[in-house]
Coordinates of C-alpha atoms and ligand atoms in Angstrom, one line a residue:
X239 CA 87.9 115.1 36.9
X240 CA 85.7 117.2 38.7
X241 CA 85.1 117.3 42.1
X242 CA 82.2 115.8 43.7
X243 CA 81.0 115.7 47.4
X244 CA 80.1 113.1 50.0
X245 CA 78.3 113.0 52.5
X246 CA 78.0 109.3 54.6
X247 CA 76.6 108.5 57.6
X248 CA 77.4 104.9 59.1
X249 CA 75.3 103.4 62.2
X250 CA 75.7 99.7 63.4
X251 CA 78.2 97.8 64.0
X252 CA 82.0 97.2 63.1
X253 CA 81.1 95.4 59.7
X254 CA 79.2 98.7 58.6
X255 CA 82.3 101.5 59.7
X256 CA 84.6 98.9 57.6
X257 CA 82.0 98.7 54.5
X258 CA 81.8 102.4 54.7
X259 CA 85.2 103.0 54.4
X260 CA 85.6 101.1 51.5
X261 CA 82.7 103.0 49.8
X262 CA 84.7 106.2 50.3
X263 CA 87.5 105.1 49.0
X264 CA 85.8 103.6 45.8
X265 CA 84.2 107.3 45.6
X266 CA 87.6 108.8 46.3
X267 CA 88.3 107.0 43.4
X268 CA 85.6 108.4 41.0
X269 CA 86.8 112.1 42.0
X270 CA 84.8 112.6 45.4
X271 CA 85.9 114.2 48.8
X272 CA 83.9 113.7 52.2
X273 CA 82.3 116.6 53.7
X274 CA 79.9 117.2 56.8
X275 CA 77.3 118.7 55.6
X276 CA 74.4 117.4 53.8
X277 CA 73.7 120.8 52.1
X278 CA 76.7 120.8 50.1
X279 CA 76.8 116.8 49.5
X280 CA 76.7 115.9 45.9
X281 CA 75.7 112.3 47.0
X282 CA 74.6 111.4 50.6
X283 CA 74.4 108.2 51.5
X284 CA 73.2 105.9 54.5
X285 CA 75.0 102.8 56.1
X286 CA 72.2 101.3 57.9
X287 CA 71.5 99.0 60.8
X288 CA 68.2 96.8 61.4
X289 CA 69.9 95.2 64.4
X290 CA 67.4 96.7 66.7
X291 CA 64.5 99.2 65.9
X292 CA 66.1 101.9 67.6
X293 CA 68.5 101.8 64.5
X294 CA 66.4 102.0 62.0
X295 CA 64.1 104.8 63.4
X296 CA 67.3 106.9 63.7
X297 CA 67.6 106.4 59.6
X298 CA 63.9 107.2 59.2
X299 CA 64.5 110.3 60.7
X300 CA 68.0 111.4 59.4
X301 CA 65.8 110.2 55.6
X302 CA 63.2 113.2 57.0
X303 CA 65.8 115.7 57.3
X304 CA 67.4 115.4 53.7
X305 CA 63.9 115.2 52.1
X306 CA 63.6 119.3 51.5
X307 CA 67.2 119.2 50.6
X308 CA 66.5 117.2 47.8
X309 CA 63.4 119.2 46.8
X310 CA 66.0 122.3 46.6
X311 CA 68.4 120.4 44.5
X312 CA 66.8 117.3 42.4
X313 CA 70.0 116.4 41.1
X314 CA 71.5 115.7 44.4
X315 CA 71.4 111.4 44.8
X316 CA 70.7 110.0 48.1
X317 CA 71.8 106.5 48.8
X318 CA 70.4 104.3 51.7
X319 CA 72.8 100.9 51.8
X320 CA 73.8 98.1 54.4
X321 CA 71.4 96.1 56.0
X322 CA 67.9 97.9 56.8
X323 CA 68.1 98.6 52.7
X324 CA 68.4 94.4 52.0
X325 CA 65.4 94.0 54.6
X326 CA 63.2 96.9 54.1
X327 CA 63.8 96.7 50.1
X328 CA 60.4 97.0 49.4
X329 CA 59.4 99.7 51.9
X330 CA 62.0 102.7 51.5
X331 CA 60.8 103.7 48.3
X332 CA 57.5 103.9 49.8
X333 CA 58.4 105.9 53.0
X334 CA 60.8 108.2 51.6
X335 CA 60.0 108.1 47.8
X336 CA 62.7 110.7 47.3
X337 CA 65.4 107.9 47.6
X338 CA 67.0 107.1 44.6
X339 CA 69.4 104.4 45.5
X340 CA 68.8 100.9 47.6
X341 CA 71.7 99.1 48.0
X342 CA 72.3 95.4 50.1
X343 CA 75.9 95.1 52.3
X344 CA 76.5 92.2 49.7
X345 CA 76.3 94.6 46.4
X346 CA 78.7 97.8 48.2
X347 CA 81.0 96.9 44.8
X348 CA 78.0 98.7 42.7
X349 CA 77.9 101.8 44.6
X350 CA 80.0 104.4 42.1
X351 CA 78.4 102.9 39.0
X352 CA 74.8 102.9 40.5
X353 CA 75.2 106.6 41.9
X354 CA 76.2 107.5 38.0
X355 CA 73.7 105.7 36.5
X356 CA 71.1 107.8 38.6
X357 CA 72.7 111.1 38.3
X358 CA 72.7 110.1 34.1
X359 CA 69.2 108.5 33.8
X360 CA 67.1 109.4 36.8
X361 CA 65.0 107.1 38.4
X362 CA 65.0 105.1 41.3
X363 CA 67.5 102.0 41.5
X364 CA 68.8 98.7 43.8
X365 CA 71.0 96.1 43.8
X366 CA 70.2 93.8 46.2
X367 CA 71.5 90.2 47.2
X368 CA 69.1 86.8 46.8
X369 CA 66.8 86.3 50.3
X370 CA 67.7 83.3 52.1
X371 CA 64.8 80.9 50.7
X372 CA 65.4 82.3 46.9
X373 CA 67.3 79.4 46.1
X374 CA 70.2 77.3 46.2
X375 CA 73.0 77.9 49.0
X376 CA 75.6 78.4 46.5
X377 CA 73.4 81.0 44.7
X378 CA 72.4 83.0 47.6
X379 CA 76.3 83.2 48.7
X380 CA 77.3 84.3 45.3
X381 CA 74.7 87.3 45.4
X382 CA 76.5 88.0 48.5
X383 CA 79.5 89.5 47.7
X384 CA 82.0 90.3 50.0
X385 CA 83.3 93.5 49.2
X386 CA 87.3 94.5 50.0
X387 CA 88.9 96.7 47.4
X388 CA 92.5 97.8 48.0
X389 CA 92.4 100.2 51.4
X390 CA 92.4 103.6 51.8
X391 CA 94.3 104.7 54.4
X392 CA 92.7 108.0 54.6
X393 CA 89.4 106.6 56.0
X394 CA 90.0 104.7 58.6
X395 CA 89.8 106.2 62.4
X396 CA 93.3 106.0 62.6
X397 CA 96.0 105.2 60.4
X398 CA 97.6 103.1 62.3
X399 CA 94.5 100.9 63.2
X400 CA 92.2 98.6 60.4
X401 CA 89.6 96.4 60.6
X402 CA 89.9 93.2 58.3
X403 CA 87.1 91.4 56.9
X404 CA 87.6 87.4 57.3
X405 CA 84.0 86.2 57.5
X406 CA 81.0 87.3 55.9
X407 CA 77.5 86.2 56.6
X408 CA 76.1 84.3 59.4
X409 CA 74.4 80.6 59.6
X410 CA 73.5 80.6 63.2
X411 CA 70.2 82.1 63.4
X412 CA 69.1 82.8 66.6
X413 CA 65.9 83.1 66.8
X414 CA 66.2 87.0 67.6
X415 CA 68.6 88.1 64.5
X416 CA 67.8 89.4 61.9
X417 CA 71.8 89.7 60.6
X418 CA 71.6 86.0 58.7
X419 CA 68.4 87.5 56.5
X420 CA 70.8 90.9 55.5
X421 CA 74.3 89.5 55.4
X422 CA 73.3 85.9 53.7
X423 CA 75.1 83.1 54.6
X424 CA 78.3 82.6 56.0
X425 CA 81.4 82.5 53.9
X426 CA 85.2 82.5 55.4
X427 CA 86.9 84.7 52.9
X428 CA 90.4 82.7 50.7
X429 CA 93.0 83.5 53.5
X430 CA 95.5 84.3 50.8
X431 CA 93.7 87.4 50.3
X432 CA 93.2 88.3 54.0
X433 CA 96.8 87.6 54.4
X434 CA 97.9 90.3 51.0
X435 CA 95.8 92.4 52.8
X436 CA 97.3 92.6 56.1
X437 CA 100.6 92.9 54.5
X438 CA 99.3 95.9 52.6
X439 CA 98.0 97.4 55.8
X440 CA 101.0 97.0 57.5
X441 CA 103.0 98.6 54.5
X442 CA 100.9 101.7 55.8
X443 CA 101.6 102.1 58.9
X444 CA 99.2 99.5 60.3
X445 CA 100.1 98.2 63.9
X446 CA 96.9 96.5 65.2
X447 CA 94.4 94.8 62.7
X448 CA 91.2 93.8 64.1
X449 CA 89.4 90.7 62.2
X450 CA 86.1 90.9 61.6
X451 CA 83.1 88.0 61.3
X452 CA 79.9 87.8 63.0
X453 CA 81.2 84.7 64.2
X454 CA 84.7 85.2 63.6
X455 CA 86.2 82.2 65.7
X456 CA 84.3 79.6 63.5
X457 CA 86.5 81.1 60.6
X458 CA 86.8 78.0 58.3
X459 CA 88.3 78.0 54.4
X460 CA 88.1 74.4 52.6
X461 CA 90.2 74.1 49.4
X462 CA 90.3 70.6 48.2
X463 CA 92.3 69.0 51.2
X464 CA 93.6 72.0 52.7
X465 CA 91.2 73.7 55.3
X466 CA 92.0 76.9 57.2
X467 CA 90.7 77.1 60.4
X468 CA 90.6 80.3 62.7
X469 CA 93.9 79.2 64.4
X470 CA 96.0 78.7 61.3
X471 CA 94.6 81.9 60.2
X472 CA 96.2 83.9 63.1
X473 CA 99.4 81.6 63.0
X474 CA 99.4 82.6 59.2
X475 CA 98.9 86.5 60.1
X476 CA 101.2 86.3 62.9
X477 CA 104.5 86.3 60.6
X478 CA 103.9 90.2 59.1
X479 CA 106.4 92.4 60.0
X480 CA 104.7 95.6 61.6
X481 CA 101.6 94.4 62.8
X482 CA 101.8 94.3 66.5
X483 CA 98.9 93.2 68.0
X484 CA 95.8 91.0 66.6
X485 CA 92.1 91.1 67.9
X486 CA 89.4 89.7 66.7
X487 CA 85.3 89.8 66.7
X488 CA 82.8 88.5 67.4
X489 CA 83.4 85.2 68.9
X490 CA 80.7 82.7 69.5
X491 CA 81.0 80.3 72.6
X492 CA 80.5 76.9 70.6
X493 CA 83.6 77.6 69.0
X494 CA 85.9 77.9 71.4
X495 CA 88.0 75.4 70.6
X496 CA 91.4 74.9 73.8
X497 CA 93.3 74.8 70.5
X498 CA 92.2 78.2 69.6
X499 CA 92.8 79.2 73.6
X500 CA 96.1 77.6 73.3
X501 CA 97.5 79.7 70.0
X502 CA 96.2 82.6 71.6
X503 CA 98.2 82.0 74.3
X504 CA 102.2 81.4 72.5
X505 CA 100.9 84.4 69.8
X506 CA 102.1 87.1 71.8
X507 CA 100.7 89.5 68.7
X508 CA 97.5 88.1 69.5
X509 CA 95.7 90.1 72.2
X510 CA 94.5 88.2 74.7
X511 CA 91.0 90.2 74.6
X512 CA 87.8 88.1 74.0
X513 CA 84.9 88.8 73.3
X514 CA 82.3 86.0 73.8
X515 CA 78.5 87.2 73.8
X516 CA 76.3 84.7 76.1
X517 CA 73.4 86.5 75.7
X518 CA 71.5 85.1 78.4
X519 CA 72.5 82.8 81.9
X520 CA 69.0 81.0 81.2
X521 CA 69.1 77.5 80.0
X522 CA 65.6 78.2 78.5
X523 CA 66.1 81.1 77.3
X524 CA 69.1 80.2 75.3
X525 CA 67.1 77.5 74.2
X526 CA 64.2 80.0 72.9
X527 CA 67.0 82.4 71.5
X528 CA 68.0 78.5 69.6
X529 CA 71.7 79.7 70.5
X530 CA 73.0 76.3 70.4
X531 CA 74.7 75.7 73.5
X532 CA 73.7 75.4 77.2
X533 CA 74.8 77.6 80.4
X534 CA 77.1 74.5 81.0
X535 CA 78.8 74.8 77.8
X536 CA 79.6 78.9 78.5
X537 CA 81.1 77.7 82.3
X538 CA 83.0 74.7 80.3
X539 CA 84.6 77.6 77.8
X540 CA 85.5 80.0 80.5
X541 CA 87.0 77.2 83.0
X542 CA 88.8 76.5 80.0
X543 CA 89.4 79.9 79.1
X544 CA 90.9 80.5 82.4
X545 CA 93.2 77.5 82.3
X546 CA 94.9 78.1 79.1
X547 CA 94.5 81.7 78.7
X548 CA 94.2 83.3 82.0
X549 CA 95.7 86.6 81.3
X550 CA 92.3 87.1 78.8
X551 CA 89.6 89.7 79.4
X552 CA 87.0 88.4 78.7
X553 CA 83.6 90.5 77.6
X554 CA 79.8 89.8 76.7
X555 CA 76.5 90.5 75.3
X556 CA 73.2 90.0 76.8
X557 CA 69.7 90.8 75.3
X558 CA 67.0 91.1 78.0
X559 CA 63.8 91.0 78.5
X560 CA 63.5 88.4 75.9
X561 CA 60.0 86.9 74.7
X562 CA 58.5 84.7 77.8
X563 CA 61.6 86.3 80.1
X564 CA 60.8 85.3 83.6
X565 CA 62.3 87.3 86.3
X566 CA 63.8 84.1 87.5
X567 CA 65.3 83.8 84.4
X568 CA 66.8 86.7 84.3
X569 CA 68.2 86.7 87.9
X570 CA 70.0 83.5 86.2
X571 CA 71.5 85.9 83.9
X572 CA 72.6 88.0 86.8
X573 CA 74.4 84.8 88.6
X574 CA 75.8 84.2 85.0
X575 CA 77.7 88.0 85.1
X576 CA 78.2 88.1 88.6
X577 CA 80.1 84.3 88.5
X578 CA 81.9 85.4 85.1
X579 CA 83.2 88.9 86.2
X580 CA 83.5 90.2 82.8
X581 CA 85.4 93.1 81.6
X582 CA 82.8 94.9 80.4
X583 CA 79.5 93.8 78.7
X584 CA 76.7 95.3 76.2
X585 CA 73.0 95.0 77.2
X586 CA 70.2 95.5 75.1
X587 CA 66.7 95.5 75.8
X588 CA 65.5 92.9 72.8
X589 CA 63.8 94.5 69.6
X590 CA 61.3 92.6 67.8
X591 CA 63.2 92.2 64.3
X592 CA 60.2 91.2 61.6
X593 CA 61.4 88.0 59.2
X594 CA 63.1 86.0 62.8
X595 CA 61.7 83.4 64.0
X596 CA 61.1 84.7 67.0
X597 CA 58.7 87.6 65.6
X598 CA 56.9 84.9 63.6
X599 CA 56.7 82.1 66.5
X600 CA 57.1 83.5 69.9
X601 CA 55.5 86.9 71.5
X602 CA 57.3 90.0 72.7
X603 CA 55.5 89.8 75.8
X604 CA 57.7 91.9 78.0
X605 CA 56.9 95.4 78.6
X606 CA 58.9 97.8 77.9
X607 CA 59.4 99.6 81.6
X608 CA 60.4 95.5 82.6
X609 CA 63.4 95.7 79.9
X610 CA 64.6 98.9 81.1
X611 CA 64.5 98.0 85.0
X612 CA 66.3 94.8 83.9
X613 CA 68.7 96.3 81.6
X614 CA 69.7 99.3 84.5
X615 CA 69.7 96.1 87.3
X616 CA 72.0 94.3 84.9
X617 CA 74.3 97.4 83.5
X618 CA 74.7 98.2 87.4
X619 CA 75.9 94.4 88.5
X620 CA 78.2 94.7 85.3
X621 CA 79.5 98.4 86.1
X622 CA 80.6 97.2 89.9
X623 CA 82.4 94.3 88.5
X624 CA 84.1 95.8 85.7
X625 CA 85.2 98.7 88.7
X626 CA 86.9 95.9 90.7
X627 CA 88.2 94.6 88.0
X628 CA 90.2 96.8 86.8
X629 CA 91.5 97.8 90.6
X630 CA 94.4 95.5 90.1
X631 CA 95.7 97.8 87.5
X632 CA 96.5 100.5 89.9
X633 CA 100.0 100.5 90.8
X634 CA 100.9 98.5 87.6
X635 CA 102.5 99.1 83.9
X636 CA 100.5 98.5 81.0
X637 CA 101.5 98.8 77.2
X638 CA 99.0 101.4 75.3
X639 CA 98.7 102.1 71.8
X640 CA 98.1 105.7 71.7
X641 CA 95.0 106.4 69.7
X642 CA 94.1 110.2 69.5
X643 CA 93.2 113.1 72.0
X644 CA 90.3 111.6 74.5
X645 CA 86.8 113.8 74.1
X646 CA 87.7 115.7 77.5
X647 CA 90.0 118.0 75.2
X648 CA 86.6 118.9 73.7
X649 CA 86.3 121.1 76.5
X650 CA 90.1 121.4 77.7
X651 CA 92.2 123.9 75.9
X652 CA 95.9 122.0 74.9
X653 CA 97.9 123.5 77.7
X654 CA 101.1 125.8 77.0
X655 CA 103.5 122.8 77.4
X656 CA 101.9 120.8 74.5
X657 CA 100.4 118.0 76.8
X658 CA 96.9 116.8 76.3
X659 CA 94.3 114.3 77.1
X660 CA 95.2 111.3 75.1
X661 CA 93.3 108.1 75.1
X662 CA 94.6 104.7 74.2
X663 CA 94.3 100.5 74.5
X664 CA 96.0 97.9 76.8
X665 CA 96.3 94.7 74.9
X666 CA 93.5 92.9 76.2
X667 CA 91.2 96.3 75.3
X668 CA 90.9 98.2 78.6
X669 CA 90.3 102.0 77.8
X670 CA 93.1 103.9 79.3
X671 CA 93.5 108.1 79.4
X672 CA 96.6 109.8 80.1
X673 CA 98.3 112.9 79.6
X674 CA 101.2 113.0 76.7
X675 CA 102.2 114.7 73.9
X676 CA 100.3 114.2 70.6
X677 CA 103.7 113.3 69.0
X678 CA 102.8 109.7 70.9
X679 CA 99.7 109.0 69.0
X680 CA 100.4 105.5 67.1
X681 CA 102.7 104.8 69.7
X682 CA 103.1 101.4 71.6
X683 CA 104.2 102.8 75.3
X684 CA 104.0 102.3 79.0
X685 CA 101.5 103.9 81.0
X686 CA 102.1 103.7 84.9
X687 CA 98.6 103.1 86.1
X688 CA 97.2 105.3 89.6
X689 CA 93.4 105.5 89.1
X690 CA 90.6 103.6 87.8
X691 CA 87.0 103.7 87.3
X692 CA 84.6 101.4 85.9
X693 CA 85.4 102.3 82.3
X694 CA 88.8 103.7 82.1
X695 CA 92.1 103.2 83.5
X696 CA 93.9 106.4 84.3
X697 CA 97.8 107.0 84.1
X698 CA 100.9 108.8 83.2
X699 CA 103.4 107.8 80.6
X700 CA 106.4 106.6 81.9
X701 CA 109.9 107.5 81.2
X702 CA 112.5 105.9 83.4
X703 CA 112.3 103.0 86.0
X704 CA 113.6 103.2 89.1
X705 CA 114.2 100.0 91.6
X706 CA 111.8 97.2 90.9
X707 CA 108.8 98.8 91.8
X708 CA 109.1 102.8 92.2
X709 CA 108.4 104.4 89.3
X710 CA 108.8 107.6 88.1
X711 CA 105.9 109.2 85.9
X712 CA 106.8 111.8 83.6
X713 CA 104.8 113.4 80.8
X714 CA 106.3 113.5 77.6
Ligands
SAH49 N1 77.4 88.2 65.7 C1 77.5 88.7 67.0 C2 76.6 89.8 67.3 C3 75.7 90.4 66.3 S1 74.6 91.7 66.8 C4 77.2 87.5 67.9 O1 76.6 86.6 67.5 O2 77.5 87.7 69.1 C5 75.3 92.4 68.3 C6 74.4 92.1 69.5 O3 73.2 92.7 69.4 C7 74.1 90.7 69.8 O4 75.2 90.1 70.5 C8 72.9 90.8 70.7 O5 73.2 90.9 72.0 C9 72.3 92.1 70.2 N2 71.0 91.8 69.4 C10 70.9 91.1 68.3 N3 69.6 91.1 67.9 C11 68.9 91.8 68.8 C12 67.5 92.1 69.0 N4 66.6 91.6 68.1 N5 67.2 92.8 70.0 C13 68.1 93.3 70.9 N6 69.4 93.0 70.8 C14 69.8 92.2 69.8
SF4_50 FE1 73.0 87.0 64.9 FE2 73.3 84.8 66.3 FE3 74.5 85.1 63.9 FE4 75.3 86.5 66.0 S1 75.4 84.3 65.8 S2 74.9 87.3 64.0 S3 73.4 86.8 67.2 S4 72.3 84.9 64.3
F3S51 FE1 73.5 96.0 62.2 FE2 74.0 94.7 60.0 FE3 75.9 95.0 61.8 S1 72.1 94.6 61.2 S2 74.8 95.1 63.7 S3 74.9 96.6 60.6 S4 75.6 93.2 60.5

């Protein structure tokens, strides 16, 4: 078999780093190996995001930069998959005719055979899933596939680290989203197969699985009588030997359930780290966005989220500067953070997404220099709180998995003694950065906390404990 080169670029979210490893490996498969350089790429291929514009413009552009490559060598294929090729199907060809593969996240299983079939006939091909009015439900979910081959250890950011697929698709559609139109509708995968497939992980080497689903706590699998709901799921995944810690995302509020709170809670391989977009703290915003539950309903989940599982950080999104966004409005979405306290939370200034509702029934009447005030006023309100909250970790002991070298030792040289910047997780996801050996990386191990800042806790590796509270820091 001769060797062949890849080139992939992934943007977007968790769903797309997961689907692109499992295109690797089915390349890996066919003979490939993954290089950085478009020049020397065989194949190169796009995993694209239409989330927000700002995505899909930075395809567009990376699409400009391969087009002379592609005039020096027409036998090189270029690939644009994921979800701006299921919703601009009809316009890549047009913009950047030089494409010669469109492939939908639902139809990732195609990949190998559809690059072949280009490199053996020429032309331009797709494989794209049904659009959400082109039929029946059951028909649109079949041409949504999900795709989870065997994995690949080799891809992943860490080897001791996966992402897991439980959910695909989404049924919510709010208004804003355009994810229900690319990833079709939502479908909990058989959790025998999730299950085989955390066992295999673990048989790697894999400590922490993170579940995936665009609503992932609304997880449901009916067979005849028997129905699997997001709870049994993680009491199910909880029994493999060598997995050590659990997260999942995305969570959405509605589905909350205490029962769910309450597992959480006696799973101690569960990590008590949720993350539980609210988008806005506007009643009538929400109500625009159609995200199907009220302000009262998020302060009902965290009151309860506090009483059953109060060791849980909790995090959010929040799109502003939503169509008809007053600024009283979004000072309620202030309140909302400021009475939460979460960990951390994402803001984005909304994008129009063409094929919502939104862009068909309501107008994107906020200017653009109004998001960005709003989104600094909001990031800064979040940044102060996610400061003082993570205070109370200096002084304390917090168990880290050790993921890798942090990007300071871009700049900083390893030093003689073998110690360098390492970065690594609590349980409940808080960013910490220590000095260890690299020997540590995949580790589970305590970190004496001294420092904070909004965004990272800072500490030293402990080796011995002395009295109740002294500790004694050592590098390793
Ligand atoms: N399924 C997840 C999130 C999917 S998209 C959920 O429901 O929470 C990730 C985040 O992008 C969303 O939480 C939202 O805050 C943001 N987002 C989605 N559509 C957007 C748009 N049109 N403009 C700006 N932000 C958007
Ligand atoms: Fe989009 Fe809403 Fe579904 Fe999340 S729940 S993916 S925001 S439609
Ligand atoms: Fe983007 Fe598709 Fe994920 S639109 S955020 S890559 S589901």
């Amino acid at each position: 078999m001769t060797t062949k080169k890849l080139y992939i670029e992934t943007v977007g979210c968790q769903m797309n780093v997961l689907d692109s490893e499992m295109v690797v490996a089915s390349l890996r498969k066919r003979g490939y190996e993954l290089t950085d350089s478009t020049r020397d790429a065989d194949t190169i291929l796009f995993n694209t995001c239409s989330v927000r514009q700002h995505a899909e413009d930075k395809i567009y552009s990376a699409l400009g930069r391969v087009r002379s490559e592609k005039k020096r060598d027409p036998s090189k294929i270029i690939g644009v998959m994921g979800c701006m090729a299921q919703k601009d199907q009809h316009q890549i060809f047009k913009k950047a005719p030089y494409v010669d593969l469109i492939v939908g996240p639902g139809q990732l299983q195609q990949v190998p055979d559809l690059i072949e079939k280009a490199a053996v006939e020429g032309g331009q091909h797709s494989a794209l899933s049904l659009e959400r009015t082109a039929g029946s439900v059951n028909k649109i979910k079949r041409s949504h596939e999900t795709f989870d081959p065997l994995r690949d250890p080799t891809m992943r950011p860490t080897p001791f680290q996966a992402y897991l697929r439980i959910q695909i698709g989404c049924d919510k559609f709010c208004t804003y989203c355009i994810v229900p139109m690319t990833r079709g509708p939502e479908q909990g995968r058989v959790p025998g197969q999730i299950y085989d497939e955390a066992k295999i992980l673990a048989d790697q080497g894999c400590k922490e699985i993170t579940l995936l689903g665009q609503t992932v706590n609304s997880y449901k699998h009916v067979d005849g009588d028997q129905t699997t709901d997001m709870t049994s799921l993680l009491e199910l995944l909880h029994d493999i030997d060598g997995i050590e810690r659990i997260k999942f995302v995305t969570n959405y509020p509605k589905d909350m359930t205490t029962r769910l709170l309450k597992a959480i809670h006696t799973l101690p391989k569960v990590s008590p780290y949720l993350h539980v977009p609210a988008q806005s703290g506007s009643n009538d915003v929400l109500k625009r966005m159609k995200r199907g539950y009220t302000i009262e309903d998020y302060r009902d989940m965290m009151s309860r989220i506090n009483e059953h599982l109060p060791e849980a950080a909790v995090s959010s999104d929040f799109i502003v500067g939503f169509c008809g966004e007053t600024e009283e409005e979004f000072q309620a979405t202030v309140e909302l953070v400021k009475e939460c306290r979460f960990k951390n939370s994402f803001i984005f200034k909304y994008s129009e997404r063409p094929g919502t509702r939104a862009a068909g029934n309501l107008v994107d009447d906020i200017s653009d220099e109004v998001k960005k005030r709003r989104n600094n006023e909001l990031l800064a309100v979040q940044t102060q709180i996610s400061e003082e909250d993570n205070q109370p970790f200096i002084g304390q002991t917090v168990q880290v998995l050790v993921e890798g070298p942090s990007k300071k030792n871009d700049r900083i040289e390893k030093s003689a003694s073998g110690l360098m910047q390492l970065t690594g997780r609590t349980h409940d996801d808080r960013i910490v950065v220590f000095e260890g050996n690299q020997r540590l990386i995949g580790e589970i191990i305590p970190i004496g906390i001294y420092e904070c800042t909004a965004f990272t806790l800072i500490g030293t590796v402990i080796t011995e404990e002395v009295g109740p509270t002294q500790l004694v820091g050592l590098s390793v």
